[in-house]
CSV table of C-alpha atoms in Angstrom, one decimal:
chain,number,residue,atom,x,y,z
A,12,UNK,CA,18.9,-43.7,10.7
A,13,UNK,CA,16.6,-43.0,13.7
A,14,UNK,CA,18.3,-45.7,15.7
A,15,UNK,CA,21.7,-44.2,14.8
A,16,UNK,CA,20.5,-40.8,16.2
A,17,UNK,CA,19.4,-42.5,19.4
A,18,UNK,CA,22.8,-44.2,19.8
A,19,UNK,CA,24.6,-40.9,19.3
A,20,UNK,CA,22.4,-39.3,21.9
A,21,UNK,CA,23.0,-42.1,24.4
A,22,UNK,CA,26.8,-42.0,23.7
A,23,UNK,CA,26.8,-38.3,24.5
A,24,UNK,CA,24.9,-38.9,27.6
A,25,UNK,CA,27.4,-41.5,28.8
A,26,UNK,CA,30.4,-39.3,28.4
A,27,UNK,CA,29.7,-36.7,31.0
A,28,UNK,CA,32.1,-37.6,33.7
A,29,UNK,CA,34.8,-38.9,31.3
A,30,UNK,CA,37.4,-36.2,32.0
A,31,UNK,CA,37.7,-37.5,35.6
A,32,UNK,CA,38.6,-40.9,34.5
A,33,UNK,CA,41.4,-40.5,32.1
A,34,UNK,CA,39.5,-40.7,28.9
A,35,UNK,CA,39.8,-37.0,28.1
A,36,UNK,CA,42.7,-34.7,29.0
A,37,UNK,CA,40.9,-31.6,27.9
A,38,UNK,CA,40.0,-29.6,30.9
A,39,UNK,CA,37.4,-27.6,29.1
A,40,UNK,CA,33.9,-27.8,30.6
A,41,UNK,CA,35.0,-30.2,33.3
A,42,UNK,CA,37.3,-27.6,34.8
A,43,UNK,CA,39.7,-30.2,36.1
A,44,UNK,CA,43.4,-29.6,36.6
A,45,UNK,CA,45.7,-26.9,37.8
A,46,UNK,CA,45.1,-23.3,37.0
A,47,UNK,CA,41.9,-21.2,36.9
A,48,UNK,CA,38.6,-22.9,36.4
A,49,UNK,CA,38.1,-23.5,32.7
A,50,UNK,CA,35.0,-21.8,31.2
A,51,UNK,CA,33.4,-22.5,27.9
A,52,UNK,CA,33.2,-19.7,25.4
A,53,UNK,CA,31.0,-16.7,25.9
A,54,UNK,CA,32.5,-15.8,29.3
A,55,UNK,CA,30.5,-13.0,30.9
A,56,UNK,CA,32.8,-12.5,33.8
A,57,UNK,CA,35.8,-14.2,35.4
A,58,UNK,CA,37.8,-13.2,38.4
A,59,UNK,CA,39.3,-16.3,39.8
A,60,UNK,CA,42.7,-17.7,41.0
A,61,UNK,CA,43.8,-21.3,40.8
A,62,UNK,CA,46.7,-23.4,41.9
A,63,UNK,CA,49.9,-23.4,39.7
A,64,UNK,CA,53.0,-24.6,41.6
A,65,UNK,CA,54.0,-25.1,45.1
A,66,UNK,CA,57.0,-26.9,46.5
A,67,UNK,CA,56.2,-27.6,50.1
A,68,UNK,CA,58.9,-27.9,52.8
A,69,UNK,CA,60.0,-31.5,53.6
A,70,UNK,CA,58.5,-33.4,56.5
A,71,UNK,CA,59.7,-32.5,60.0
A,72,UNK,CA,60.9,-35.1,62.4
A,73,UNK,CA,59.3,-33.1,65.3
A,74,UNK,CA,55.9,-34.2,66.7
A,75,UNK,CA,53.2,-32.9,64.4
A,76,UNK,CA,49.5,-32.7,64.0
A,77,UNK,CA,47.7,-32.6,60.7
A,78,UNK,CA,45.8,-29.5,59.6
A,79,UNK,CA,43.6,-29.0,56.6
A,80,UNK,CA,42.9,-26.0,54.4
A,81,UNK,CA,40.7,-25.3,51.4
A,82,UNK,CA,40.3,-22.7,48.8
A,83,UNK,CA,37.6,-22.7,46.1
A,84,UNK,CA,36.8,-21.3,42.7
A,85,UNK,CA,33.2,-21.5,41.4
A,86,UNK,CA,31.6,-21.2,38.0
A,87,UNK,CA,28.1,-20.9,36.7
A,88,UNK,CA,27.5,-22.1,33.2
A,89,UNK,CA,24.1,-21.6,31.5
A,90,UNK,CA,23.5,-23.6,28.4
A,91,UNK,CA,21.5,-21.1,26.3
A,92,UNK,CA,19.9,-22.0,23.1
A,93,UNK,CA,20.5,-25.7,23.5
A,94,UNK,CA,17.4,-27.1,22.2
A,95,UNK,CA,16.4,-24.2,20.0
A,96,UNK,CA,19.7,-24.1,18.1
A,97,UNK,CA,19.9,-27.9,17.7
A,98,UNK,CA,16.4,-28.3,16.4
A,99,UNK,CA,16.3,-25.3,14.2
A,100,UNK,CA,19.5,-26.1,12.4
A,101,UNK,CA,19.4,-29.8,12.7
A,102,UNK,CA,23.1,-29.6,13.6
A,103,UNK,CA,24.3,-30.5,17.1
A,104,UNK,CA,27.4,-28.4,16.6
A,105,UNK,CA,25.2,-25.3,17.2
A,106,UNK,CA,23.9,-26.7,20.4
A,107,UNK,CA,26.7,-26.0,22.9
A,108,UNK,CA,26.1,-22.3,23.3
A,109,UNK,CA,27.0,-21.3,26.9
A,110,UNK,CA,27.1,-18.2,29.0
A,111,UNK,CA,29.5,-18.6,31.8
A,112,UNK,CA,31.1,-16.8,34.7
A,113,UNK,CA,33.7,-17.8,37.3
A,114,UNK,CA,35.0,-16.4,40.5
A,115,UNK,CA,36.9,-17.3,43.7
A,116,UNK,CA,40.3,-17.4,45.3
A,117,UNK,CA,41.2,-21.0,44.8
A,118,UNK,CA,45.0,-21.1,44.7
A,119,UNK,CA,47.7,-22.6,46.9
A,120,UNK,CA,48.2,-19.3,48.8
A,121,UNK,CA,44.6,-19.2,50.0
A,122,UNK,CA,44.5,-22.9,50.8
A,123,UNK,CA,47.7,-22.7,52.8
A,124,UNK,CA,46.5,-19.6,54.6
A,125,UNK,CA,43.3,-21.4,55.5
A,126,UNK,CA,45.3,-24.3,56.9
A,127,UNK,CA,47.7,-22.0,58.8
A,128,UNK,CA,44.8,-20.4,60.6
A,129,UNK,CA,44.3,-23.8,62.3
A,130,UNK,CA,47.9,-23.8,63.6
A,131,UNK,CA,48.9,-20.2,63.7
A,132,UNK,CA,52.4,-20.7,65.1
A,133,UNK,CA,53.4,-23.8,63.3
A,134,UNK,CA,55.4,-24.6,60.3
A,135,UNK,CA,53.4,-26.5,57.7
A,136,UNK,CA,55.3,-29.3,56.1
A,137,UNK,CA,54.6,-32.4,54.0
A,138,UNK,CA,51.7,-30.8,52.2
A,139,UNK,CA,49.4,-33.1,50.2
A,140,UNK,CA,47.3,-31.2,47.7
A,141,UNK,CA,44.2,-32.5,46.0
A,142,UNK,CA,41.6,-31.0,43.8
A,143,UNK,CA,38.0,-31.4,44.8
A,144,UNK,CA,35.5,-31.0,42.0
A,145,UNK,CA,31.8,-30.8,42.4
A,146,UNK,CA,29.5,-30.5,39.4
A,147,UNK,CA,25.7,-30.3,39.4
A,148,UNK,CA,24.2,-30.8,35.9
A,149,UNK,CA,27.2,-29.0,34.4
A,150,UNK,CA,25.5,-25.7,35.5
A,151,UNK,CA,27.2,-25.2,38.8
A,152,UNK,CA,30.8,-26.1,39.3
A,153,UNK,CA,33.1,-25.8,42.3
A,154,UNK,CA,36.8,-26.5,42.1
A,155,UNK,CA,38.7,-26.5,45.4
A,156,UNK,CA,42.3,-27.0,46.3
A,157,UNK,CA,42.4,-29.0,49.5
A,158,UNK,CA,45.6,-29.3,51.4
A,159,UNK,CA,46.6,-31.6,54.3
A,160,UNK,CA,49.7,-30.6,56.0
A,161,UNK,CA,51.8,-31.6,59.1
A,162,UNK,CA,52.0,-28.7,61.5
A,163,UNK,CA,55.2,-28.7,63.5
A,164,UNK,CA,55.6,-26.3,66.5
A,165,UNK,CA,57.9,-23.5,65.3
B,21,UNK,CA,4.5,-31.4,24.6
B,22,UNK,CA,5.8,-34.4,26.6
B,23,UNK,CA,8.1,-35.4,23.8
B,24,UNK,CA,9.5,-31.9,23.7
B,25,UNK,CA,10.1,-32.1,27.4
B,26,UNK,CA,12.0,-35.4,27.0
B,27,UNK,CA,14.0,-34.0,24.1
B,28,UNK,CA,14.9,-31.0,26.2
B,29,UNK,CA,16.0,-33.1,29.1
B,30,UNK,CA,18.1,-35.4,26.9
B,31,UNK,CA,19.7,-32.4,25.1
B,32,UNK,CA,20.4,-30.8,28.4
B,33,UNK,CA,22.1,-33.8,29.8
B,34,UNK,CA,24.0,-34.5,26.6
B,35,UNK,CA,25.5,-31.0,26.5
B,36,UNK,CA,26.1,-30.2,30.1
B,37,UNK,CA,28.1,-33.2,31.2
B,38,UNK,CA,27.6,-35.0,34.5
B,39,UNK,CA,24.4,-35.1,36.4
B,40,UNK,CA,26.4,-34.9,39.6
B,41,UNK,CA,30.1,-35.1,40.4
B,42,UNK,CA,31.9,-34.9,43.7
B,43,UNK,CA,35.4,-36.2,43.3
B,44,UNK,CA,38.8,-35.6,44.8
B,45,UNK,CA,41.7,-35.8,42.3
B,46,UNK,CA,45.4,-35.6,43.0
B,47,UNK,CA,47.0,-32.3,42.4
B,48,UNK,CA,50.5,-32.1,43.9
B,49,UNK,CA,52.6,-33.7,46.6
B,50,UNK,CA,56.3,-33.4,47.3
B,51,UNK,CA,57.0,-36.4,49.4
B,52,UNK,CA,60.1,-36.4,51.7
B,53,UNK,CA,63.2,-37.9,50.2
B,54,UNK,CA,65.0,-40.7,52.2
B,55,UNK,CA,67.6,-38.1,53.2
B,56,UNK,CA,65.0,-35.9,54.8
B,57,UNK,CA,63.7,-38.3,57.3
B,58,UNK,CA,65.3,-40.0,60.2
B,59,UNK,CA,65.3,-43.7,61.0
B,60,UNK,CA,65.7,-46.9,59.0
B,61,UNK,CA,63.7,-47.1,55.8
B,62,UNK,CA,63.1,-50.8,55.3
B,63,UNK,CA,59.4,-51.5,55.0
B,64,UNK,CA,57.6,-50.6,51.8
B,65,UNK,CA,53.9,-49.8,52.3
B,66,UNK,CA,51.1,-49.2,49.8
B,67,UNK,CA,48.0,-47.1,49.8
B,68,UNK,CA,45.1,-46.5,47.4
B,69,UNK,CA,42.3,-44.1,47.0
B,70,UNK,CA,39.6,-44.2,44.3
B,71,UNK,CA,37.0,-42.2,42.5
B,72,UNK,CA,34.1,-44.1,40.9
B,73,UNK,CA,31.5,-43.4,38.2
B,74,UNK,CA,28.3,-45.1,37.1
B,75,UNK,CA,27.3,-44.6,33.4
B,76,UNK,CA,29.5,-41.6,33.2
B,77,UNK,CA,26.7,-39.6,34.7
B,78,UNK,CA,27.4,-39.7,38.4
B,79,UNK,CA,30.9,-39.7,39.9
B,80,UNK,CA,32.0,-39.7,43.5
B,81,UNK,CA,34.9,-40.6,45.7
B,82,UNK,CA,38.1,-39.4,47.3
B,83,UNK,CA,40.9,-40.4,45.0
B,84,UNK,CA,43.4,-37.8,46.1
B,85,UNK,CA,46.9,-37.9,47.6
B,86,UNK,CA,45.8,-37.3,51.1
B,87,UNK,CA,43.4,-40.2,51.1
B,88,UNK,CA,46.0,-42.6,49.5
B,89,UNK,CA,48.7,-41.6,52.0
B,90,UNK,CA,46.3,-41.9,54.8
B,91,UNK,CA,45.3,-45.4,53.6
B,92,UNK,CA,49.0,-46.4,53.6
B,93,UNK,CA,49.6,-45.0,57.0
B,94,UNK,CA,46.5,-46.7,58.4
B,95,UNK,CA,47.4,-50.1,57.1
B,96,UNK,CA,51.0,-49.9,58.2
B,97,UNK,CA,50.9,-47.8,61.3
B,98,UNK,CA,53.5,-45.5,59.8
B,99,UNK,CA,53.8,-41.9,61.0
B,100,UNK,CA,54.7,-40.7,57.5
B,101,UNK,CA,55.9,-42.0,54.2
B,102,UNK,CA,59.2,-41.2,52.4
B,103,UNK,CA,60.3,-41.7,48.8
B,104,UNK,CA,56.7,-41.9,47.7
B,105,UNK,CA,55.9,-43.3,44.2
B,106,UNK,CA,52.4,-42.3,43.0
B,107,UNK,CA,50.6,-43.9,40.1
B,108,UNK,CA,47.2,-43.7,38.7
B,109,UNK,CA,45.1,-46.7,37.7
B,110,UNK,CA,42.0,-46.8,35.6
B,111,UNK,CA,39.4,-49.5,35.4
B,112,UNK,CA,36.6,-49.1,33.0
B,113,UNK,CA,33.9,-51.4,31.7
B,114,UNK,CA,32.1,-49.7,28.7
B,115,UNK,CA,31.6,-46.6,30.9
B,116,UNK,CA,28.9,-48.5,32.8
B,117,UNK,CA,31.3,-48.6,35.7
B,118,UNK,CA,34.6,-46.8,36.0
B,119,UNK,CA,37.1,-46.6,38.8
B,120,UNK,CA,40.1,-44.3,38.8
B,121,UNK,CA,42.6,-44.8,41.7
B,122,UNK,CA,45.6,-43.1,43.0
B,123,UNK,CA,48.1,-45.6,44.3
B,124,UNK,CA,51.1,-44.7,46.4
B,125,UNK,CA,54.0,-46.7,47.7
B,126,UNK,CA,56.8,-45.6,49.9
B,127,UNK,CA,59.0,-46.3,52.8
B,128,UNK,CA,57.2,-46.3,56.2
B,129,UNK,CA,58.7,-43.9,58.7
B,130,UNK,CA,57.8,-44.8,62.3
């Protein structure tokens, strides 16, 4: 029974980054995917914007340079009562009690605006958008839309 | 006291997810259609960009569209790609090592 517990703990430990590798489509906790950064229950405060849709103009045949832009959302998640709840109740289901908050303008508009500042008079075309996710211990998360666009003289 | 400390650390790791993550994942890309570019479209080129993880605890990499397209452009000398097909590929060995890649293929525009 004790070994079983150890195996269960280890299995939990080894699943942390799973959402980034196709094993789990649920964006909760990982915060991956389009939209605002996902926060676990007990949200203290959230004021954030995330990417939804953007149909960029087609590539231009004119000579172009590449410009980049970025816009980020951030979240702070504090695992409160983790050990206390789990030990007192003997039930791991009580353990994930979080307090969280999220903020930041992390949408397409802000990312494109950031890229446009690097080529103020150009048309931005052929936009490649990626999501950069940084997590430290699940406490601090940053989710950024990064765009790379071709800037053609307008 | 030490046992409690270890238990706390294990619980902390178990319920907060990754120790450290710094990955780039694909979000959106509207590639040019063949009608939107000039010149002959005869050569198909490929590009790949990957994120990696060890033990599911640490993940890193640049597996986004921009890196995959850049890889295809670098290897072929193309100025841009048209009619791009994007796929995702996952390689996973018991979660000890995992690799998730974005693969693109399209016509080279020179």
